[in-house]
Coordinates of C-alpha atoms and ligand atoms in Angstrom, one line a residue:
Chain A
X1 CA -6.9 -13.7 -18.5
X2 CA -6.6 -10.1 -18.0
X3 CA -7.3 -8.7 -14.2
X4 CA -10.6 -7.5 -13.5
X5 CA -9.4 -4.5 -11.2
X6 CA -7.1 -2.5 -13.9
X7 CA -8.1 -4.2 -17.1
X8 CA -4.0 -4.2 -17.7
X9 CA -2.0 -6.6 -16.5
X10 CA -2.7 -10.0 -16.6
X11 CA -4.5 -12.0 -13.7
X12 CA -1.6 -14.0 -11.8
X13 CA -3.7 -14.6 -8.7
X14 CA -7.4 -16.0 -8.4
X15 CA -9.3 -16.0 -5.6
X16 CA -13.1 -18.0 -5.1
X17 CA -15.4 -16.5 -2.2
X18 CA -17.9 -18.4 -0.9
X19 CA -20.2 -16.3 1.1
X20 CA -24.1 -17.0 2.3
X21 CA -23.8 -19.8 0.1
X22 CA -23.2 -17.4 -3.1
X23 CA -19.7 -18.5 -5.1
X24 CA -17.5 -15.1 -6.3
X25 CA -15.0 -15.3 -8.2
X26 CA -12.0 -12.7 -8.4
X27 CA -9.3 -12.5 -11.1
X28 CA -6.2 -9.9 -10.2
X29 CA -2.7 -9.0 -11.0
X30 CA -0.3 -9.1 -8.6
X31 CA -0.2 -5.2 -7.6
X32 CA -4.1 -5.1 -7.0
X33 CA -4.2 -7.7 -5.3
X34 CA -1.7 -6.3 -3.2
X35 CA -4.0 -3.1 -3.2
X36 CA -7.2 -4.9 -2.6
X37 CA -5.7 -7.1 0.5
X38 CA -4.7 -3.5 1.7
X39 CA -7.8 -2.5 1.9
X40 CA -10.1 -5.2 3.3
X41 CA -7.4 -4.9 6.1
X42 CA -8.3 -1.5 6.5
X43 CA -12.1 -2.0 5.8
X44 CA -12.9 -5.3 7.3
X45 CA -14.8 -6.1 4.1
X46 CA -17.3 -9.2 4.5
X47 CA -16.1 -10.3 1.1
X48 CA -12.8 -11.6 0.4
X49 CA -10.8 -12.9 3.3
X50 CA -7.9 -11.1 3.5
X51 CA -6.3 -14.2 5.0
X52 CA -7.1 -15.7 1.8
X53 CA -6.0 -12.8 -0.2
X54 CA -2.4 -12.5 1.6
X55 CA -1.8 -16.5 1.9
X56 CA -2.0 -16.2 -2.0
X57 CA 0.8 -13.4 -1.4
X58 CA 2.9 -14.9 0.7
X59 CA 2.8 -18.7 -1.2
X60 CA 3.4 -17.2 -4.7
X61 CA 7.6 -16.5 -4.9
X62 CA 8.3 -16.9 -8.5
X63 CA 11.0 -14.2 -8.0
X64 CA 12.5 -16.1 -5.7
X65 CA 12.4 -20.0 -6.5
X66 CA 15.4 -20.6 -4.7
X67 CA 14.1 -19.2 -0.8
X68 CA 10.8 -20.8 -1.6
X69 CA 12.6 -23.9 -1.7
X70 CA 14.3 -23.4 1.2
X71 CA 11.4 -22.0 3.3
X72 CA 9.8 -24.7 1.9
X73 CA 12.1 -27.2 3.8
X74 CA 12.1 -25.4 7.1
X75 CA 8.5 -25.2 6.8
X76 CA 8.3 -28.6 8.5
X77 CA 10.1 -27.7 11.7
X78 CA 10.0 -23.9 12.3
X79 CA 8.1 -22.9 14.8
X80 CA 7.6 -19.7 17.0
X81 CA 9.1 -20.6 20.6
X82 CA 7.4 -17.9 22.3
X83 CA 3.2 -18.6 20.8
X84 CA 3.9 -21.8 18.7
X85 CA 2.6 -20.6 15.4
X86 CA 4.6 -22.6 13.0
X87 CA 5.7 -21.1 9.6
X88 CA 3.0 -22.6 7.6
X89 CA 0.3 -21.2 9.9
X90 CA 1.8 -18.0 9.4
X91 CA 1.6 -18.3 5.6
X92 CA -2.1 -19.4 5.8
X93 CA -3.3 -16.8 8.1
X94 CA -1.0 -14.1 7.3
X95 CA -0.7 -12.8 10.9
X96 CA 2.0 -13.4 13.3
X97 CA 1.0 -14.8 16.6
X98 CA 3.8 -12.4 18.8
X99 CA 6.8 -10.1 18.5
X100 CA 9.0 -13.5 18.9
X101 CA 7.6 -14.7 15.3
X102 CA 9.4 -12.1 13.9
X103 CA 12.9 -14.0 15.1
X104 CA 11.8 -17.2 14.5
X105 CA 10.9 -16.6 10.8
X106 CA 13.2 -14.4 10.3
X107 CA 15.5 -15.5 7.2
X108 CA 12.0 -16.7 5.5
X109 CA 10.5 -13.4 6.4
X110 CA 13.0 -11.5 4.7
X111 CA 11.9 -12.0 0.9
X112 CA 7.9 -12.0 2.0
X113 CA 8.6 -8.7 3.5
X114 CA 10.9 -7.2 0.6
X115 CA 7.6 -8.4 -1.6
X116 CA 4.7 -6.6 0.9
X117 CA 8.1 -2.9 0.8
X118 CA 8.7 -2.5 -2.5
X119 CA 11.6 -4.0 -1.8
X120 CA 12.5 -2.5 1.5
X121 CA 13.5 -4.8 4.4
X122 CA 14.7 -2.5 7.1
X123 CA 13.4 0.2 9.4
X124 CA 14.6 3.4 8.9
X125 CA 12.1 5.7 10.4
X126 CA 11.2 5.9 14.3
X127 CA 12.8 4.3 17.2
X128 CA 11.8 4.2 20.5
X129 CA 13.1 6.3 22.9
X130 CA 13.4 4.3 26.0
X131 CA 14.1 0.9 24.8
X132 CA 15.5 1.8 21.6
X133 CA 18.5 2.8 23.8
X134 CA 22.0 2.6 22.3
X135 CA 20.0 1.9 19.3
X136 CA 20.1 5.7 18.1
X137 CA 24.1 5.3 19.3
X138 CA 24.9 2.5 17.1
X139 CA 22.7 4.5 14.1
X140 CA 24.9 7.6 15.0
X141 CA 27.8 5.6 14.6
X142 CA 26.8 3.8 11.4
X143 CA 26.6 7.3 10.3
X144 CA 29.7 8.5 11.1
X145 CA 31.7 5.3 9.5
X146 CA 30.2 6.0 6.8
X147 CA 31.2 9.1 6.2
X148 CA 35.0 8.6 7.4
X149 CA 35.1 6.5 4.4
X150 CA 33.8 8.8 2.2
X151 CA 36.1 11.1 3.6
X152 CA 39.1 9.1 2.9
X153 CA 38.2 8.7 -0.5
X154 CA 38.2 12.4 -0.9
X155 CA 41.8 12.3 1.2
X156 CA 40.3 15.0 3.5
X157 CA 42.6 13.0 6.3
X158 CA 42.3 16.2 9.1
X159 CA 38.5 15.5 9.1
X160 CA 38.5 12.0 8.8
X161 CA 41.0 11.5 12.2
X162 CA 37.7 14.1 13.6
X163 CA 35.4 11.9 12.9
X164 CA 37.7 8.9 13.8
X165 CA 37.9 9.9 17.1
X166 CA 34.5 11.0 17.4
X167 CA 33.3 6.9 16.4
X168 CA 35.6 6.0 19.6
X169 CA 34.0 8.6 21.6
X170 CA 30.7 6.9 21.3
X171 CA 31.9 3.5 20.9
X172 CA 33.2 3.9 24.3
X173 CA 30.2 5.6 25.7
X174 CA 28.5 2.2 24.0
X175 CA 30.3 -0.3 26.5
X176 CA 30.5 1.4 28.9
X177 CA 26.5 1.9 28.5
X178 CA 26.2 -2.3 28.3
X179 CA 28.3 -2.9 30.9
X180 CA 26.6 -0.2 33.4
X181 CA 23.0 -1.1 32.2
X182 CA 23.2 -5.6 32.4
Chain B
X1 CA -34.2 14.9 21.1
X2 CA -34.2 18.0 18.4
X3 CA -31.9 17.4 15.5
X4 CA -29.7 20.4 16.7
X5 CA -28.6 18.9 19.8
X6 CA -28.5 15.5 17.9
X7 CA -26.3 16.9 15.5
X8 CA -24.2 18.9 18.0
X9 CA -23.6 15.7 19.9
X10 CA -23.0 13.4 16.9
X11 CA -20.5 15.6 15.4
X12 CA -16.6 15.7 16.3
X13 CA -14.1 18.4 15.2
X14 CA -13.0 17.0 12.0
X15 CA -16.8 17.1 10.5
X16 CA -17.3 20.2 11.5
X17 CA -14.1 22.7 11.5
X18 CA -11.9 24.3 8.6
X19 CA -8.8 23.2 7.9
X20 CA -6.4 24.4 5.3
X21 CA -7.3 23.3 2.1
X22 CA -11.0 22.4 3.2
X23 CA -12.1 23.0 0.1
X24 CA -11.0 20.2 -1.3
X25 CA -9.4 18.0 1.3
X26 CA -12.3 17.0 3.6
X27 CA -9.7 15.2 6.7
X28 CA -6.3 13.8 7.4
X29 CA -5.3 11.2 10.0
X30 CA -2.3 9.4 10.8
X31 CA -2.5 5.8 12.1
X32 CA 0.3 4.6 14.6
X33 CA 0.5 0.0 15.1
X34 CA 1.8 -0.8 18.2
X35 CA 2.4 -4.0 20.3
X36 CA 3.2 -4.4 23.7
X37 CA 6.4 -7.2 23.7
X38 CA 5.2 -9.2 26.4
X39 CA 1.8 -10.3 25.5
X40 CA 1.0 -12.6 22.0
X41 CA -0.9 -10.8 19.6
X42 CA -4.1 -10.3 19.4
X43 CA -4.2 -12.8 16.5
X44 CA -3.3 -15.4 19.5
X45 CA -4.1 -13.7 22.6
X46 CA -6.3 -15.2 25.4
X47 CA -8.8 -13.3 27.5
X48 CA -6.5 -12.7 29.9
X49 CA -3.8 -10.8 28.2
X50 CA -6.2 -9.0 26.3
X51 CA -7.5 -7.9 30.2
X52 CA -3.7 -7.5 30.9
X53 CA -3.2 -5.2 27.9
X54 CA -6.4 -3.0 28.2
X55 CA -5.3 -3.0 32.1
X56 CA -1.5 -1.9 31.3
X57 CA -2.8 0.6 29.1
X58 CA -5.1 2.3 31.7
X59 CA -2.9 2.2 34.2
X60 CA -0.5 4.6 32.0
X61 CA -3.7 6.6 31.3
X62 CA -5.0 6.7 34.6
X63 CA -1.8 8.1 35.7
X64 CA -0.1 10.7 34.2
X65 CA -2.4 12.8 31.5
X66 CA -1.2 13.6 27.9
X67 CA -0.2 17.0 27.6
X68 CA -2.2 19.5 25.1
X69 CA -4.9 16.5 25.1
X70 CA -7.1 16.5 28.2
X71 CA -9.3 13.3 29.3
X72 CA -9.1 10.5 27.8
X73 CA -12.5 8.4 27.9
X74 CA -12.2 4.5 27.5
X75 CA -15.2 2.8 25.6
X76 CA -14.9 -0.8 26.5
X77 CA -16.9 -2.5 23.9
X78 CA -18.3 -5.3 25.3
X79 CA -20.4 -2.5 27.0
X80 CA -22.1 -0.6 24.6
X81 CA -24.7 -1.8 22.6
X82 CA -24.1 -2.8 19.0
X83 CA -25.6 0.3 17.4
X84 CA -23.9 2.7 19.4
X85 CA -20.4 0.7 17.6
X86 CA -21.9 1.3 14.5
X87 CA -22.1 4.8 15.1
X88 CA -18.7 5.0 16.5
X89 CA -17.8 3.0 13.1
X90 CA -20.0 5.6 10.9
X91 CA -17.9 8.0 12.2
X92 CA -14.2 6.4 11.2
X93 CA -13.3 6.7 15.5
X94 CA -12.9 2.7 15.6
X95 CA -12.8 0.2 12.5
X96 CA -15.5 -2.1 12.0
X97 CA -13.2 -4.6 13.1
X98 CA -12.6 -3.4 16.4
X99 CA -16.2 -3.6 16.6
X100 CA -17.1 -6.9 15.5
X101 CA -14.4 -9.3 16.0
X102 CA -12.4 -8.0 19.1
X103 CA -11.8 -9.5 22.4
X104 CA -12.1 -7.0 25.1
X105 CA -11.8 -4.4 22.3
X106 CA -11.8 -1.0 23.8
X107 CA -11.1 2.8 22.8
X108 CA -9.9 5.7 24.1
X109 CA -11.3 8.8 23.2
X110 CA -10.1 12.6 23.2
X111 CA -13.3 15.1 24.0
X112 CA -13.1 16.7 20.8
X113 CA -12.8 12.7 18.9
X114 CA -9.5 14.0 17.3
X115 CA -7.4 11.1 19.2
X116 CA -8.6 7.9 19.7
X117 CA -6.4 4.7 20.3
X118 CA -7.7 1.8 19.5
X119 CA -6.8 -1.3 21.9
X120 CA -7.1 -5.2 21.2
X121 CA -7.7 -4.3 17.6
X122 CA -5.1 -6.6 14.8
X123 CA -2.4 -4.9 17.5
X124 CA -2.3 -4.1 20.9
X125 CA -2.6 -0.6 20.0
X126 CA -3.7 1.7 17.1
X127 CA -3.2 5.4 17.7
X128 CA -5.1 7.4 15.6
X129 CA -5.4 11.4 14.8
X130 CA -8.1 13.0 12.6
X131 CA -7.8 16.1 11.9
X132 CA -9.8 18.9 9.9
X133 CA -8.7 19.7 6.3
X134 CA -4.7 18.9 4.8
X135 CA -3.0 18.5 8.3
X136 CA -1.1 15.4 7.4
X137 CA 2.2 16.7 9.6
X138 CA 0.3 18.7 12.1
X139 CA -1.2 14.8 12.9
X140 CA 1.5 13.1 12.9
X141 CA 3.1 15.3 15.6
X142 CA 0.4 15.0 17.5
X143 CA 0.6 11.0 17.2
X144 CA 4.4 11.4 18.0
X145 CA 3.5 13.0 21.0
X146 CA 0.8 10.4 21.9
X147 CA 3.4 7.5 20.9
X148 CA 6.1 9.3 23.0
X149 CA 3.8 9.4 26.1
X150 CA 2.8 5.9 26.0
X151 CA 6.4 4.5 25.5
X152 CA 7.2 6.5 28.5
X153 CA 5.8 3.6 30.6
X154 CA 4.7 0.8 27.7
X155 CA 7.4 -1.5 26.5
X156 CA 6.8 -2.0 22.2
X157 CA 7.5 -4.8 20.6
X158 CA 10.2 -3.6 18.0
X159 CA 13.2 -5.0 16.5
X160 CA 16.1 -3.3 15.3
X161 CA 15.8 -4.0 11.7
X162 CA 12.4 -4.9 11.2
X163 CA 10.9 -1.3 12.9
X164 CA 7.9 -2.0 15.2
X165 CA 6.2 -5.1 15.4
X166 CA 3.1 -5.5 14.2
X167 CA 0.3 -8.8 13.9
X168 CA 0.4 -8.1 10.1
X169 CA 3.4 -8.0 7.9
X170 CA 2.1 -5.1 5.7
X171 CA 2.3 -2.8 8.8
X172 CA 5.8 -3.8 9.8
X173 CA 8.3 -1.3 10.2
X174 CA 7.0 2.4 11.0
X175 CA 3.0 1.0 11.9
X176 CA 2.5 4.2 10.4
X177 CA -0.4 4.4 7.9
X178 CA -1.1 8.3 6.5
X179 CA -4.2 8.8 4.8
X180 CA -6.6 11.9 3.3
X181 CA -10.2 12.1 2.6
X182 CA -10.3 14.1 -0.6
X183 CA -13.7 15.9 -2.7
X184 CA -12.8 15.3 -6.2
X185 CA -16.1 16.2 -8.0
X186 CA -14.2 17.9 -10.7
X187 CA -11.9 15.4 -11.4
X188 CA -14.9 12.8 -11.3
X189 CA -17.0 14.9 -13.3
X190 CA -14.3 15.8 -16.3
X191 CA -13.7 12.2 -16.2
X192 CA -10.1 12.2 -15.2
X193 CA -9.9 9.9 -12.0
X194 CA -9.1 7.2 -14.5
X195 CA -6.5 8.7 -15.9
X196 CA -5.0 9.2 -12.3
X197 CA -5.6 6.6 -10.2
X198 CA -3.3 4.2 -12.1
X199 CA -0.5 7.6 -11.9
X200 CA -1.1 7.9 -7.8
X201 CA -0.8 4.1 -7.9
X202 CA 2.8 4.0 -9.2
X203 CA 4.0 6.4 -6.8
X204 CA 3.0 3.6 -3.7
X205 CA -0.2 5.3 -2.8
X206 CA -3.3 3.6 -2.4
X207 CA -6.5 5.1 -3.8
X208 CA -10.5 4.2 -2.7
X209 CA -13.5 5.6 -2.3
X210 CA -14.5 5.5 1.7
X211 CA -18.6 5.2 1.2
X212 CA -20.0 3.0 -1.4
X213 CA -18.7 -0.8 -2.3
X214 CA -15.9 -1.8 -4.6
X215 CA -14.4 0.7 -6.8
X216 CA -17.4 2.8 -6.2
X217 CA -16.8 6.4 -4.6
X218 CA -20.1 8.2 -2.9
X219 CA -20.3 11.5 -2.7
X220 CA -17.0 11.7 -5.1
X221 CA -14.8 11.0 -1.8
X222 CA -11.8 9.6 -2.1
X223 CA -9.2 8.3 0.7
X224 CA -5.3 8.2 -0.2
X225 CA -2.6 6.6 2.0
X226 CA 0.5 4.8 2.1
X227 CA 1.3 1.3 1.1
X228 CA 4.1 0.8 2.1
X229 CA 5.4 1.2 5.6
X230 CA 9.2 0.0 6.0
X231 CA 12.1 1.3 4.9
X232 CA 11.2 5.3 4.9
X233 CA 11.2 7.5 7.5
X234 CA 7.8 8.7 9.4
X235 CA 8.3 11.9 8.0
X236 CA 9.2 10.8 4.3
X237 CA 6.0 8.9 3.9
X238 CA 4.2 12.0 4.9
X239 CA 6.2 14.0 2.7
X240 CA 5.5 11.8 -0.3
X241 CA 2.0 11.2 0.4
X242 CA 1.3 15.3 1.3
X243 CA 3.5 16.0 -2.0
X244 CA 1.0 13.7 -4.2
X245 CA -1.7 15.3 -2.5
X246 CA -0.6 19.0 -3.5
X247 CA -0.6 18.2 -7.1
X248 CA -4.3 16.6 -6.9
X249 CA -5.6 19.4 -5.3
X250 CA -4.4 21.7 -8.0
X251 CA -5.4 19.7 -10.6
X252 CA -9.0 19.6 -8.7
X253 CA -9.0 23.2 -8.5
X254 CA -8.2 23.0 -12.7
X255 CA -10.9 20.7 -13.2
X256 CA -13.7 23.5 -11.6
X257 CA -12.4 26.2 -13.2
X258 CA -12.6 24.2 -16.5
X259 CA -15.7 23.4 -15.7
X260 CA -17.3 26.9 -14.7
X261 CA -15.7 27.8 -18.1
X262 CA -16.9 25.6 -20.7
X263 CA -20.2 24.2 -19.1
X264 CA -20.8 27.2 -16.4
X265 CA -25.2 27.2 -16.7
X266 CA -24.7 23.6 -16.9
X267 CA -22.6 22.7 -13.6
X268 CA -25.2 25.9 -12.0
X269 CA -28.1 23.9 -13.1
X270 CA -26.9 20.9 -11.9
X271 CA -26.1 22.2 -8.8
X272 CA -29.5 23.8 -7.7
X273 CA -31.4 20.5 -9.0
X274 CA -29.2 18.1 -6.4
X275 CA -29.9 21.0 -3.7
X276 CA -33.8 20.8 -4.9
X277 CA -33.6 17.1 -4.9
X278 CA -32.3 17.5 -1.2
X279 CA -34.2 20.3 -0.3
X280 CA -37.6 17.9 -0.9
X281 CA -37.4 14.6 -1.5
X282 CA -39.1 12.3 1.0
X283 CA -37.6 9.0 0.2
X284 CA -33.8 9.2 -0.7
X285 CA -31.4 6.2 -1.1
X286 CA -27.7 6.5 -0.2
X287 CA -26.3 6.8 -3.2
X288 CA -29.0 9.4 -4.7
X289 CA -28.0 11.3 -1.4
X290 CA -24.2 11.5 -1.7
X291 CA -24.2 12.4 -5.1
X292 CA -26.8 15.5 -4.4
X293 CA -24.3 15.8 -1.5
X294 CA -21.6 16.1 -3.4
X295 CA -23.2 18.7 -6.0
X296 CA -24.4 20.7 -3.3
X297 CA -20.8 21.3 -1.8
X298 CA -19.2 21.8 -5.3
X299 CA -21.8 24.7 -5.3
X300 CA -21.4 25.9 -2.2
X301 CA -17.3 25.9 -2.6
X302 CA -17.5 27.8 -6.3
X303 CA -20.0 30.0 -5.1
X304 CA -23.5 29.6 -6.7
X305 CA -24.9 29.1 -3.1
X306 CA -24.4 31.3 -0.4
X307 CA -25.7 30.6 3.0
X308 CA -25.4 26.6 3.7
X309 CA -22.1 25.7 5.6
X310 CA -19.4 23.9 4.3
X311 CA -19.3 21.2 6.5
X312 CA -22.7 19.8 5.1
X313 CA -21.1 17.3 3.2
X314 CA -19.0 15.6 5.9
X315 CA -21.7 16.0 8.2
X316 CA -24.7 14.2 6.3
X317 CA -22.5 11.7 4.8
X318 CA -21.8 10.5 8.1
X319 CA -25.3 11.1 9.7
X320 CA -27.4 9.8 7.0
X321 CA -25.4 6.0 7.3
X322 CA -27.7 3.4 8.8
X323 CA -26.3 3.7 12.3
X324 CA -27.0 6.9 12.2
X325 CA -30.2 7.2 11.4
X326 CA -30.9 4.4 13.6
X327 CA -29.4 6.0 16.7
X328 CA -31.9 9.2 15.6
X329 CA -34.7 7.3 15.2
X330 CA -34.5 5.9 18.6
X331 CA -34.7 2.3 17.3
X332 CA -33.9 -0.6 14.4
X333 CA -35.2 0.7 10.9
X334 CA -35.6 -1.4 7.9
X335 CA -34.0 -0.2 4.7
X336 CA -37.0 1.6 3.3
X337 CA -37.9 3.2 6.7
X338 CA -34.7 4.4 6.2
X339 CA -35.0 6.4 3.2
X340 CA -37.2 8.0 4.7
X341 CA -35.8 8.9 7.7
X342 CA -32.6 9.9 5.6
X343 CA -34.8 12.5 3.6
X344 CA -36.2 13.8 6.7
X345 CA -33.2 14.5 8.3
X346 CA -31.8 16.1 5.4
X347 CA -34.3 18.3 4.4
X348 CA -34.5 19.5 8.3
X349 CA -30.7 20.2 8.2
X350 CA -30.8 22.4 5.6
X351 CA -33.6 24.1 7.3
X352 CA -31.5 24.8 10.2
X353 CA -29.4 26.4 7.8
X354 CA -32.0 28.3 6.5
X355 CA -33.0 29.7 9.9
X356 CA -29.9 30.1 11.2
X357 CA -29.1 32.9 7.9
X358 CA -32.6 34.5 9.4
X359 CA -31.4 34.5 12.6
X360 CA -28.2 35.7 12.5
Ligands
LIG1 ZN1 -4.6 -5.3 -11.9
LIG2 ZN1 5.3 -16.2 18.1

């Protein structure tokens, strides 16, 4: 069956609406789908649940048989210690019941939330400024490790110790920042 | 109440002003998702937090204003009446969700409805700016400085390597969704939008028509935003997205002049028939109306009428929706009363236009 949004690709995911007793039936690759649960979230669309529409997301893994078995396993115990939402709630719902879910699920997150990126599965854009704290520190110093490698590499040695010292610098002014702030 | 001061109340800045590239792009707003860490979500919440968050929230408000914003005025929904929502929905300030399925939804409104943040929505908090014409970076500072203000005081649920927290995985990360309401009668009418919505899809972007059902876009109107929203910076989505948008704009501005090339009389004479059609029609359904709409504002944009202001097509697109016409009307009005109400207010608009080139 070919998928009823693009007429391309073929339909991997199916999806049956009953509203005001009226049966619908919807037949989509996985990108629309994608694209269609994007936009019910944004419109609120009577039709298709979005629920529905991102449990069928979340469930189907085939790239990754091996997590789904192990998510499948934890599915029985995990559970969110903050809101108890377990794992399997989340899945059916798609919605996490609090910030804590986040930790909870975590290592079964992590491929669902590669899936929804394009792959991504860390935050590189804004950070708070208040809490984020030595956050933007600990970025800063990523940074600079990163380029006293590279510099090694290119045996530029006088700017590397720089930099060296410079990673210290902050590493200290990271500490000292814990041990003032706890 | 005269349809002047009607209109004058019922539209906000981004209906109404020029903005570069107005021609073509009709709006651009930037969508911040943000959660307080110490309540659930509203997926989970109970009364009481939601009371706790809209009370936190006003407390920061109440407090210290936002600079280069002025007053902020909270709309608690649970006390306005359900048509006034709809017309608060009609015009994109709160989502129809917010409207409908909220618990203690409310929203906070800038006088000229350019900021509004959305609280108790899917998150705790949804700040939103819409602005006038291709503005994507100019609103996204201003939802920085919004964001900025409120962390001030707010603490966000974010972790270090999943971004901010949000109720939905899809918004994980920056919260930040980037969207433009584009015209695109040229690109409708040469037939290409086939041709490029697949293209805009690969690059990540999301393309739908904002009035109409399905794949259907009224009035040729198009909204295009992010999908993704993790793993690029704030400013790289809106780089990507406002980058995409450059090229469809010029290939827009291809399409017309193609157009008044090959098929000049024709695009003329379809022009002045949607402005007749407009102009006199006493019963006129939505979709009859945003195509005329949309005709009348490719004529007005490539010159073949003088004299009716742009903004016609962003304004009666949002004041001829149900709500709308409702909230005019005084009342509830069944579908058909509707059409005619619809053709009524839009053949007086355009006389306003009329007298206002006599006038002045
Ligand atoms: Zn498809
Ligand atoms: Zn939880």
């Amino acid at each position: 069956m070919i998928c009823q949004e693009c007429n391309q690709r073929p339909a991997t995911l199916h999806f049956t609406n009953f509203s005001n007793g009226e049966k619908t039936e919807m037949h989509l690759c996985e990108r629309c789908a994608q694209e269609k649960g994007e936009m019910f979230m944004m419109n609120n669309g009577p039709g298709f649940a979005i629920n529905s529409l991102l449990a069928g997301l979340l469930n189907m893994e085939p790239a990754f048989p091996e997590q789904k078995k192990e998510a499948y396993q934890a599915e029985q115990v995990l559970q969110c210690p903050q809101c108890s939402m377990t794992f399997p709630q989340f899945v059916k719902v798609g919605r996490f019941g609090c910030a804590t879910c986040y930790d909870a699920f975590r290592e079964q997150l992590t491929p669902i939330i590669r899936r929804l990126h394009s792959g991504n599965f860390i935050h590189n854009g804004k950070i708070p400024k208040r809490i984020g704290g030595d956050l933007h520190l600990r970025k800063t110093i990523d940074d600079l490790k990163l380029s006293l490698k590279n510099l090694i590499l290119q045996e530029e040695f006088e700017k590397a110790a720089e930099t060296r010292d410079q990673i210290r610098e902050l590493e200290r002014k990271l500490t000292a920042g814990q041990e003032g702030g706890e | 109440m005269s349809l002047e001061k009607f209109i004058s109340q019922a539209v906000s800045s981004w209906m109404s002003d020029d903005g570069p590239d107005s021609d073509i792009v009709l709006s651009s707003r930037i969508r911040f998702a943000r959660n307080l860490d110490e309540y659930n979500f509203p997926t989970l919440f109970t009364n009481g937090e939601a009371e706790a968050v809209i009370g936190t929230i006003m407390e920061r408000v109440s407090n210290t204003p936002i600079q280069n914003v002025g007053q902020l005025e909270m709309i608690k929904m649970d006390d306005i009446p359900p048509l006034q929502k709809r017309v608060l929905v009609e015009k994109h300030i709160i989502s129809p969700n917010l409207a409908e399925n909220s618990i203690h939804g409310a929203c906070l409104l800038s006088e000229n409805e350019e900021i509004s943040i959305m609280i108790n929505e899917e998150d705790h908090i949804r700040i939103q700016c819409l602005f006038p014409g291709f503005q994507l970076s100019e609103a996204l500072k201003a939802a920085n400085e919004i964001d900025d203000w409120l962390e001030e005081h707010v603490n966000y649920a974010f972790d270090e390597k999943f971004g901010y927290l949000t109720s939905c995985p899809t918004n994980v990360g920056t919260g930040l969704r980037a969207s433009v309401m584009m015209h695109l009668p040229g690109l409708v009418l040469t037939q290409q939008m086939n041709r490029i919505v697949p293209a805009i899809n690969q690059l990540g972007l999301v393309v739908r028509g904002i009035y109409g059902e399905g794949s259907e876009a009224l009035g040729n109107i198009f909204q295009i935003s992010n999908q993704i929203t993790l793993g690029k910076s704030e400013e790289d989505i809106v780089e990507d997205l406002k980058s995409v948008v450059s090229q469809i704009i010029s290939q827009e501005r291809s399409a017309r002049e193609a157009l008044a090339k090959t098929s000049n009389i024709q695009l003329e004479d379809r022009v002045f028939r949607s402005y007749g059609t407009l102009a006199n029609s006493r019963i006129i359904e939505t979709k009859e109306a945003a195509r005329c709409l949309s005709d009348l504002r490719l004529g007005i944009d490539m010159g073949y009428i003088k004299n009716i202001s742009k903004s016609i097509l962003n304004e009666l697109m949002i004041l001829t929706q149900p709500g709308f016409l409702q909230q005019y009307a005084g009342g509830p009005l069944r579908p058909d009363e509707r059409d005619i109400r619809r053709a009524a207010l839009i053949r007086e608009r355009l006389k306003m236009e009329s007298k206002e080139e006599s006038g002045g």
